[in-house]
Every structure is written in structure tokens, then in C-alpha cells.
Amino acid sequence: MNLKGRDFISLADFTSEEIWYLLELARELKEKQKNGTPHKLLDRKTLAMIFQKSSTRTRVSFEAAMYHLGGLGMFLSKNDLQIGRGEPIQDTARVLERYCEGILIRTYSHQEVIDLAHYADVPVINGLTDDYHPTQALADLLTIWEHKGTLAGMKLAYVGDGNNVAHSLILAGALTDMEVVVASPQGYQPNPEIVAKAKSLAKDPTKIKVLIDPLEAVFEAQILYTDVWTSMGQEEEMQERKKVLSKYQINQQMLKYADKEAIVMHCLPAHRGEEITNDVMEGPQSVVFDEAENRLHAHKAILAALL
Ligand code: CP
Ligand code: NVA
């Protein structure tokens, strides 16, 4: 499989076979790291990493991934770049491509990432936009695969705000033949166009569902997933969101409706006591830190395959 030169903007741009190729490569690179086997597949290559929003996991795991692969990741915050003073994205793209073999960007508008990719000849990786979080979803698939031994046929219940993380998970599930059931209140449901896109990609479109009732979604699910109720950029709506989403908390009571062996996932950062209780997050079914670790391994696969 050859993915050299491709962008990683949305999972909808990839086939099921391509996703599996990345997952297998991620697993191989994870094993190499655990064994202490060098895997310098990107000797002296460089990645520009533009962050217009905060990040712990994405930033550190991509930077560490580039280093482990023999290259260099350069963290560029909006305060340091001329973007912050109004330099247009098309100029930034054409400058960074002269120095770097790839560009990672975390920003608000998804269109900005598409524009960046249009102007840059090197691969562009979406490190989160208001609409999608594809690198997270790839790491999530890796985590489910490791914990459950398979993806096809698993039921994943996403409970809460139908946000960027939910959108990428719906697409990820569709491409790997999982059942993805999202439960969100009216007004906070995932974008119907993205849901339709996922259905069009799925082997069985009836496996992608959007509901209101969280308990119906969680019923017998093998994977429970949630994310913050207020994403970056939505801080002004926080009080309203806390009210509307209060019944969508993953807690011990909700866990009882899921499969006995269900795992609990969260992309982090978490707001304990809001979308997830502290006891569930710290409990035996939580795999949130394995999930966070897998960002590193999944990102290595993306970088090694694309750059
Ligand atoms: N899950 C995730 O993307 O975390 P950061 O915001 O810390 O990068
Ligand atoms: N939905 C969250 C995810 C953070 C990793 C946000 O966009 O802020």
C-alpha cells in the first residue's frame, strides 16, 4: 500500500483497507518501540506543527513520534507565527512546504485545513478542527482492536455532544464495520451530512444510528465513549451545555446497561463530574490512558506512511 504524499484531513478520504494498513503499521511500530528496536523511517525529515488551539496529547505525541522516527517536529503556536498577525494561510503553506516534509495543523475552521492542503505540496495532517478529529479516531480504533481483538461487529455507544470527536468516530466505525450509536440531545446531535457520509461508506448503513436516549444507545455496547460537553471555542455556551447535557454523563448507573466487559473511552482532557464520573474514569473498565498512549503509535503510522 502506498499512501506517500496523501493528506490526512478526514477519515472519509480513506478506504477501509487503507485504515487497516495504518492500524497494522501502528501496531508494528508500537511493538518496535516496546522492544527497543529503532524505527527511524523519517531520517532528517521535518514536520511543521501549527497550533491555533491548546493541546497536550496531540502536540507531545506528534513531536515525540517525529523524534522516534529520526526526524523533527516543530511546534508553532499561533502567537509565534505570522498567522497571528494576519499572514494568509496560502502564503504560510507555500513557505512551510519549502522547509518541511509535512504540516500538521490544529485550528477552528475545517476549511482552513482544506485551504492549507490546497496550497501546500506536502502532506497536511488535521490535528483537530471544529468538525473533525481524525488522528484521535485512528488511535481509538487501535485501542479498541487491542482490547477487543476485533473491530467489525463491535457496538460503540458515543454519549454526549455530537462534536468533532463524535464525527470522526462515526466515520471510523463506518469504515471498520462497527455499530456506532450516538446519543445526544436535540440541538447537539452530530452533523447530519457527516452521518449521511458515514452511512454511504459503511458496509451496512443501518449500523450508524443517532438517538436521543443515552440508555438505549449504551444497551449491550462493548465500547462506551464520551467527550467534553464544551469544546474549545464554545466556552461562552458552557452553562447552557451543562444543563442540556446533564443526563448524558457516563456513570456507574449507565455502565450497568452496557456489556459486562465494556470498555470506557474518552479522548481527554476530561471534566470529571460532568461528562464522566471520577469513579468510572479511574475504574477497571476505563482504558483512557491506553487510548492516550496510542496517539503516539497511531501518529507514527500516519507520519511514516504519508511523509
Ligand atoms: N485528545 C486530544 O486531542 O488531546 P489534546 O487536546 O491534549 O491534544
Ligand atoms: N471536542 C474537544 C476535543 C479535545 C481533544 C474539543 O474540540 O475541544
CSV table of C-alpha atoms and ligand atoms in Angstrom, one decimal:
chain,number,residue,atom,x,y,z
A,1,MET,CA,0.0,0.0,0.0
A,2,ASN,CA,1.4,3.4,-0.9
A,3,LEU,CA,0.0,6.5,0.9
A,4,LYS,CA,3.0,8.7,0.3
A,5,GLY,CA,2.0,12.3,-0.4
A,6,ARG,CA,-1.5,11.9,0.8
A,7,ASP,CA,-3.2,14.4,3.2
A,8,PHE,CA,-4.9,13.2,6.5
A,9,ILE,CA,-7.8,15.6,6.7
A,10,SER,CA,-10.8,13.4,7.2
A,11,LEU,CA,-11.2,9.6,7.6
A,12,ALA,CA,-13.8,9.9,4.8
A,13,ASP,CA,-10.9,10.3,2.4
A,14,PHE,CA,-9.6,6.8,3.2
A,15,THR,CA,-10.8,3.3,2.3
A,16,SER,CA,-11.3,0.6,4.8
A,17,GLU,CA,-8.2,-1.2,3.5
A,18,GLU,CA,-6.1,2.0,4.0
A,19,ILE,CA,-7.3,2.4,7.6
A,20,TRP,CA,-6.4,-1.2,8.3
A,21,TYR,CA,-3.0,-0.7,6.7
A,22,LEU,CA,-2.4,2.3,9.1
A,23,LEU,CA,-3.6,0.3,12.1
A,24,GLU,CA,-1.3,-2.6,11.3
A,25,LEU,CA,1.6,-0.3,10.8
A,26,ALA,CA,0.8,1.4,14.2
A,27,ARG,CA,0.8,-1.9,15.9
A,28,GLU,CA,4.1,-2.9,14.3
A,29,LEU,CA,5.7,0.4,15.3
A,30,LYS,CA,4.3,0.1,18.8
A,31,GLU,CA,5.9,-3.3,19.2
A,32,LYS,CA,9.2,-1.9,17.9
A,33,GLN,CA,9.2,0.8,20.4
A,34,LYS,CA,8.4,-1.6,23.3
A,35,ASN,CA,11.2,-3.9,22.1
A,36,GLY,CA,13.7,-1.0,21.8
A,37,THR,CA,14.0,-1.7,18.1
A,38,PRO,CA,15.0,1.5,16.2
A,39,HIS,CA,12.4,2.6,13.6
A,40,LYS,CA,13.9,5.7,12.0
A,41,LEU,CA,11.7,5.7,9.0
A,42,LEU,CA,11.8,9.5,8.6
A,43,ASP,CA,15.5,10.2,8.9
A,44,ARG,CA,16.1,14.0,9.0
A,45,LYS,CA,12.5,14.8,7.8
A,46,THR,CA,10.7,17.7,9.4
A,47,LEU,CA,7.1,18.4,10.4
A,48,ALA,CA,5.7,21.9,10.9
A,49,MET,CA,3.1,21.7,13.7
A,50,ILE,CA,0.7,24.7,13.7
A,51,PHE,CA,-1.5,25.0,16.8
A,52,GLN,CA,-4.2,27.6,16.9
A,53,LYS,CA,-5.8,25.8,19.9
A,54,SER,CA,-4.3,24.3,23.1
A,55,SER,CA,-3.1,20.7,23.2
A,56,THR,CA,-1.3,18.2,25.4
A,57,ARG,CA,-1.6,14.8,23.7
A,58,THR,CA,-1.6,15.8,20.1
A,59,ARG,CA,1.3,18.2,20.4
A,60,VAL,CA,3.5,16.0,22.5
A,61,SER,CA,2.8,12.7,20.8
A,62,PHE,CA,3.4,14.1,17.3
A,63,GLU,CA,6.6,15.7,18.4
A,64,ALA,CA,7.8,12.5,20.1
A,65,ALA,CA,6.7,10.5,17.1
A,66,MET,CA,8.8,12.6,14.8
A,67,TYR,CA,11.8,12.2,17.1
A,68,HIS,CA,11.4,8.5,17.4
A,69,LEU,CA,11.2,8.3,13.6
A,70,GLY,CA,14.5,10.1,13.2
A,71,GLY,CA,13.0,13.4,12.2
A,72,LEU,CA,12.0,16.7,13.9
A,73,GLY,CA,8.6,18.1,14.8
A,74,MET,CA,8.5,21.9,15.2
A,75,PHE,CA,5.8,23.3,17.5
A,76,LEU,CA,4.4,26.6,16.1
A,77,SER,CA,1.8,28.3,18.2
A,78,LYS,CA,-0.4,31.0,16.7
A,79,ASN,CA,1.3,33.6,18.9
A,80,ASP,CA,4.7,32.9,17.4
A,81,LEU,CA,3.7,32.6,13.7
A,82,GLN,CA,2.9,35.5,11.5
A,83,ILE,CA,-0.5,33.9,11.0
A,84,GLY,CA,-1.4,35.6,14.3
A,85,ARG,CA,-0.6,38.9,12.6
A,86,GLY,CA,-2.6,38.2,9.6
A,87,GLU,CA,-0.3,36.4,7.1
A,88,PRO,CA,-2.7,34.3,5.0
A,89,ILE,CA,-2.8,30.6,5.1
A,90,GLN,CA,-1.9,30.3,1.4
A,91,ASP,CA,1.4,32.1,1.9
A,92,THR,CA,2.1,30.1,5.1
A,93,ALA,CA,1.5,26.9,3.2
A,94,ARG,CA,3.9,27.8,0.4
A,95,VAL,CA,6.6,28.8,2.8
A,96,LEU,CA,6.4,25.9,5.2
A,97,GLU,CA,6.5,23.4,2.3
A,98,ARG,CA,9.9,24.7,1.4
A,99,TYR,CA,11.3,23.7,4.8
A,100,CYS,CA,9.2,20.7,5.9
A,101,GLU,CA,8.1,17.4,4.5
A,102,GLY,CA,4.7,17.6,6.3
A,103,ILE,CA,2.4,20.1,8.0
A,104,LEU,CA,0.2,19.4,11.0
A,105,ILE,CA,-2.5,21.9,11.9
A,106,ARG,CA,-5.0,22.2,14.8
A,107,THR,CA,-7.4,25.0,14.2
A,108,TYR,CA,-11.1,26.2,14.3
A,109,SER,CA,-12.3,26.2,10.7
A,110,HIS,CA,-12.1,22.9,8.8
A,111,GLN,CA,-12.0,24.9,5.6
A,112,GLU,CA,-8.7,26.4,6.7
A,113,VAL,CA,-7.1,22.9,6.7
A,114,ILE,CA,-8.5,22.2,3.3
A,115,ASP,CA,-7.1,25.6,2.0
A,116,LEU,CA,-3.7,24.8,3.6
A,117,ALA,CA,-3.6,21.4,1.9
A,118,HIS,CA,-4.6,23.0,-1.4
A,119,TYR,CA,-1.7,25.4,-1.3
A,120,ALA,CA,0.9,23.1,0.2
A,121,ASP,CA,2.5,20.3,-1.9
A,122,VAL,CA,3.5,18.3,1.2
A,123,PRO,CA,1.0,16.2,3.2
A,124,VAL,CA,-1.2,18.1,5.6
A,125,ILE,CA,-2.5,16.4,8.8
A,126,ASN,CA,-5.6,17.6,10.6
A,127,GLY,CA,-4.7,17.7,14.3
A,128,LEU,CA,-8.4,18.7,15.1
A,129,THR,CA,-10.8,21.2,13.7
A,130,ASP,CA,-14.3,22.3,14.9
A,131,ASP,CA,-15.7,19.5,12.7
A,132,TYR,CA,-13.2,16.5,12.9
A,133,HIS,CA,-10.5,14.9,14.9
A,134,PRO,CA,-9.3,12.1,12.7
A,135,THR,CA,-5.9,11.3,14.3
A,136,GLN,CA,-7.8,10.7,17.6
A,137,ALA,CA,-10.2,8.3,15.9
A,138,LEU,CA,-7.4,6.3,14.4
A,139,ALA,CA,-5.8,5.9,17.8
A,140,ASP,CA,-9.2,4.9,19.2
A,141,LEU,CA,-9.6,2.2,16.6
A,142,LEU,CA,-6.2,0.9,17.6
A,143,THR,CA,-7.2,0.9,21.2
A,144,ILE,CA,-10.5,-1.0,20.6
A,145,TRP,CA,-8.7,-3.5,18.4
A,146,GLU,CA,-6.2,-4.2,21.1
A,147,HIS,CA,-8.7,-4.5,23.9
A,148,LYS,CA,-11.4,-6.4,22.0
A,149,GLY,CA,-9.4,-8.3,19.4
A,150,THR,CA,-11.6,-7.1,16.6
A,151,LEU,CA,-13.5,-4.1,15.3
A,152,ALA,CA,-16.2,-5.5,13.0
A,153,GLY,CA,-19.3,-6.3,14.9
A,154,MET,CA,-18.5,-4.2,18.0
A,155,LYS,CA,-21.1,-1.8,19.3
A,156,LEU,CA,-19.7,1.6,20.2
A,157,ALA,CA,-22.0,4.0,22.1
A,158,TYR,CA,-21.0,7.6,22.0
A,159,VAL,CA,-22.9,9.6,24.6
A,160,GLY,CA,-22.9,13.4,24.8
A,161,ASP,CA,-22.1,16.3,22.5
A,162,GLY,CA,-22.2,15.4,18.8
A,163,ASN,CA,-18.9,17.2,18.2
A,164,ASN,CA,-15.7,16.8,16.2
A,165,VAL,CA,-14.6,13.7,18.1
A,166,ALA,CA,-18.1,12.1,17.5
A,167,HIS,CA,-17.9,12.9,13.8
A,168,SER,CA,-14.5,11.2,13.3
A,169,LEU,CA,-15.6,8.2,15.4
A,170,ILE,CA,-18.8,7.8,13.3
A,171,LEU,CA,-16.6,7.7,10.1
A,172,ALA,CA,-14.0,5.4,11.8
A,173,GLY,CA,-16.8,3.0,12.8
A,174,ALA,CA,-18.4,3.0,9.4
A,175,LEU,CA,-15.0,2.2,7.7
A,176,THR,CA,-14.4,-0.8,10.1
A,177,ASP,CA,-17.9,-2.2,10.1
A,178,MET,CA,-18.6,-1.3,13.7
A,179,GLU,CA,-22.1,-0.4,15.0
A,180,VAL,CA,-21.9,3.3,16.1
A,181,VAL,CA,-24.8,4.6,18.1
A,182,VAL,CA,-24.6,8.2,19.1
A,183,ALA,CA,-26.9,9.6,21.8
A,184,SER,CA,-27.2,13.4,22.1
A,185,PRO,CA,-30.0,15.8,22.9
A,186,GLN,CA,-31.8,17.7,20.2
A,187,GLY,CA,-29.6,20.6,19.0
A,188,TYR,CA,-26.4,18.8,20.0
A,189,GLN,CA,-26.6,15.9,17.6
A,190,PRO,CA,-23.8,15.2,15.0
A,191,ASN,CA,-24.0,17.0,11.7
A,192,PRO,CA,-26.5,15.1,9.5
A,193,GLU,CA,-24.3,15.5,6.4
A,194,ILE,CA,-21.4,13.7,8.2
A,195,VAL,CA,-23.8,11.0,9.4
A,196,ALA,CA,-25.0,10.5,5.8
A,197,LYS,CA,-21.4,10.4,4.6
A,198,ALA,CA,-20.6,7.7,7.1
A,199,LYS,CA,-23.7,5.7,6.1
A,200,SER,CA,-22.6,5.9,2.5
A,201,LEU,CA,-19.2,4.5,3.5
A,202,ALA,CA,-20.5,1.7,5.7
A,203,LYS,CA,-21.0,-1.9,4.6
A,204,ASP,CA,-24.3,-1.8,6.5
A,205,PRO,CA,-25.6,1.8,6.8
A,206,THR,CA,-28.2,0.7,9.4
A,207,LYS,CA,-25.3,0.2,11.9
A,208,ILE,CA,-24.9,4.0,12.1
A,209,LYS,CA,-27.5,5.5,14.4
A,210,VAL,CA,-28.3,8.8,16.1
A,211,LEU,CA,-30.6,8.7,19.1
A,212,ILE,CA,-31.8,10.9,21.9
A,213,ASP,CA,-31.9,8.3,24.7
A,214,PRO,CA,-28.4,7.6,26.2
A,215,LEU,CA,-29.5,4.3,27.8
A,216,GLU,CA,-30.9,2.9,24.6
A,217,ALA,CA,-27.6,3.7,22.9
A,218,VAL,CA,-25.5,2.2,25.7
A,219,PHE,CA,-27.6,-1.0,25.9
A,220,GLU,CA,-25.2,-4.0,25.5
A,221,ALA,CA,-22.5,-1.8,23.9
A,222,GLN,CA,-18.9,-3.1,24.2
A,223,ILE,CA,-17.5,0.4,24.0
A,224,LEU,CA,-18.7,3.5,25.8
A,225,TYR,CA,-17.2,6.8,24.6
A,226,THR,CA,-17.7,10.3,25.7
A,227,ASP,CA,-16.0,13.7,25.3
A,228,VAL,CA,-16.3,17.2,26.9
A,229,TRP,CA,-19.6,19.0,26.7
A,230,THR,CA,-17.9,22.2,25.8
A,231,SER,CA,-15.3,22.1,23.1
A,232,MET,CA,-12.5,24.6,22.6
A,233,GLY,CA,-14.1,27.8,21.1
A,234,GLN,CA,-17.5,27.1,22.8
A,235,GLU,CA,-16.7,28.5,26.2
A,236,GLU,CA,-19.5,31.1,26.2
A,237,GLU,CA,-22.1,28.3,25.9
A,238,MET,CA,-20.7,26.3,28.8
A,239,GLN,CA,-23.5,26.9,31.4
A,240,GLU,CA,-26.2,26.1,28.8
A,241,ARG,CA,-24.4,23.0,27.7
A,242,LYS,CA,-24.0,21.7,31.3
A,243,LYS,CA,-27.8,22.0,31.7
A,244,VAL,CA,-28.8,20.4,28.4
A,245,LEU,CA,-26.3,17.6,28.5
A,246,SER,CA,-26.6,16.7,32.2
A,247,LYS,CA,-28.4,13.3,31.5
A,248,TYR,CA,-25.6,12.3,29.2
A,249,GLN,CA,-23.0,11.6,31.9
A,250,ILE,CA,-21.2,8.2,31.8
A,251,ASN,CA,-21.5,7.0,35.4
A,252,GLN,CA,-21.9,3.6,37.3
A,253,GLN,CA,-25.6,3.6,36.7
A,254,MET,CA,-25.2,3.9,32.9
A,255,LEU,CA,-22.4,1.3,32.8
A,256,LYS,CA,-25.0,-1.3,34.1
A,257,TYR,CA,-26.8,-1.1,30.8
A,258,ALA,CA,-23.7,-1.9,28.7
A,259,ASP,CA,-22.0,-5.2,28.1
A,260,LYS,CA,-20.4,-6.6,31.3
A,261,GLU,CA,-17.0,-6.4,29.7
A,262,ALA,CA,-17.5,-3.0,28.2
A,263,ILE,CA,-14.5,-0.6,28.0
A,264,VAL,CA,-14.9,3.1,28.6
A,265,MET,CA,-13.1,5.6,26.4
A,266,HIS,CA,-12.6,9.4,26.4
A,267,CYS,CA,-10.2,11.3,24.1
A,268,LEU,CA,-9.2,13.6,27.1
A,269,PRO,CA,-9.0,16.1,28.6
A,270,ALA,CA,-11.9,15.0,30.8
A,271,HIS,CA,-14.1,17.1,33.0
A,272,ARG,CA,-14.7,14.6,35.9
A,273,GLY,CA,-18.2,15.1,37.3
A,274,GLU,CA,-19.6,16.4,34.0
A,275,GLU,CA,-19.5,14.0,31.0
A,276,ILE,CA,-17.8,11.2,33.1
A,277,THR,CA,-17.7,10.5,36.8
A,278,ASN,CA,-14.3,10.2,38.6
A,279,ASP,CA,-15.1,6.6,39.7
A,280,VAL,CA,-15.8,5.4,36.1
A,281,MET,CA,-12.7,7.2,34.7
A,282,GLU,CA,-10.5,5.6,37.4
A,283,GLY,CA,-12.4,2.3,37.4
A,284,PRO,CA,-11.4,-1.1,35.9
A,285,GLN,CA,-13.3,-0.6,32.7
A,286,SER,CA,-11.6,2.6,31.8
A,287,VAL,CA,-8.9,2.4,29.0
A,288,VAL,CA,-8.4,6.2,28.7
A,289,PHE,CA,-4.7,6.2,29.3
A,290,ASP,CA,-4.1,3.3,26.9
A,291,GLU,CA,-6.1,5.3,24.4
A,292,ALA,CA,-3.9,8.4,25.1
A,293,GLU,CA,-0.8,6.3,24.7
A,294,ASN,CA,-2.0,5.0,21.3
A,295,ARG,CA,-2.0,8.5,19.9
A,296,LEU,CA,1.8,8.2,19.8
A,297,HIS,CA,1.7,4.9,17.9
A,298,ALA,CA,-1.1,5.8,15.5
A,299,HIS,CA,0.6,9.1,14.7
A,300,LYS,CA,3.9,7.3,13.9
A,301,ALA,CA,1.9,5.2,11.4
A,302,ILE,CA,0.4,8.3,9.8
A,303,LEU,CA,3.7,10.1,9.6
A,304,ALA,CA,5.7,7.1,8.3
A,305,ALA,CA,3.0,6.3,5.7
A,306,LEU,CA,2.4,9.8,4.4
A,307,LEU,CA,5.7,11.7,4.6
B,1,CP,N1,-7.3,14.2,22.8
B,1,CP,C1,-6.6,15.3,22.4
B,1,CP,O1,-6.6,15.7,21.2
B,1,CP,O2,-5.9,15.9,23.4
B,1,CP,P1,-5.2,17.3,23.3
B,1,CP,O3,-6.2,18.4,23.1
B,1,CP,O4,-4.4,17.4,24.6
B,1,CP,O5,-4.2,17.2,22.1
B,2,NVA,N1,-14.1,18.1,21.5
B,2,NVA,C1,-12.9,18.6,22.1
B,2,NVA,C2,-11.8,17.6,21.9
B,2,NVA,C3,-10.5,18.0,22.6
B,2,NVA,C4,-9.4,17.0,22.3
B,2,NVA,C5,-12.6,20.0,21.6
B,2,NVA,O1,-12.7,20.2,20.4
B,2,NVA,O2,-12.2,20.8,22.4
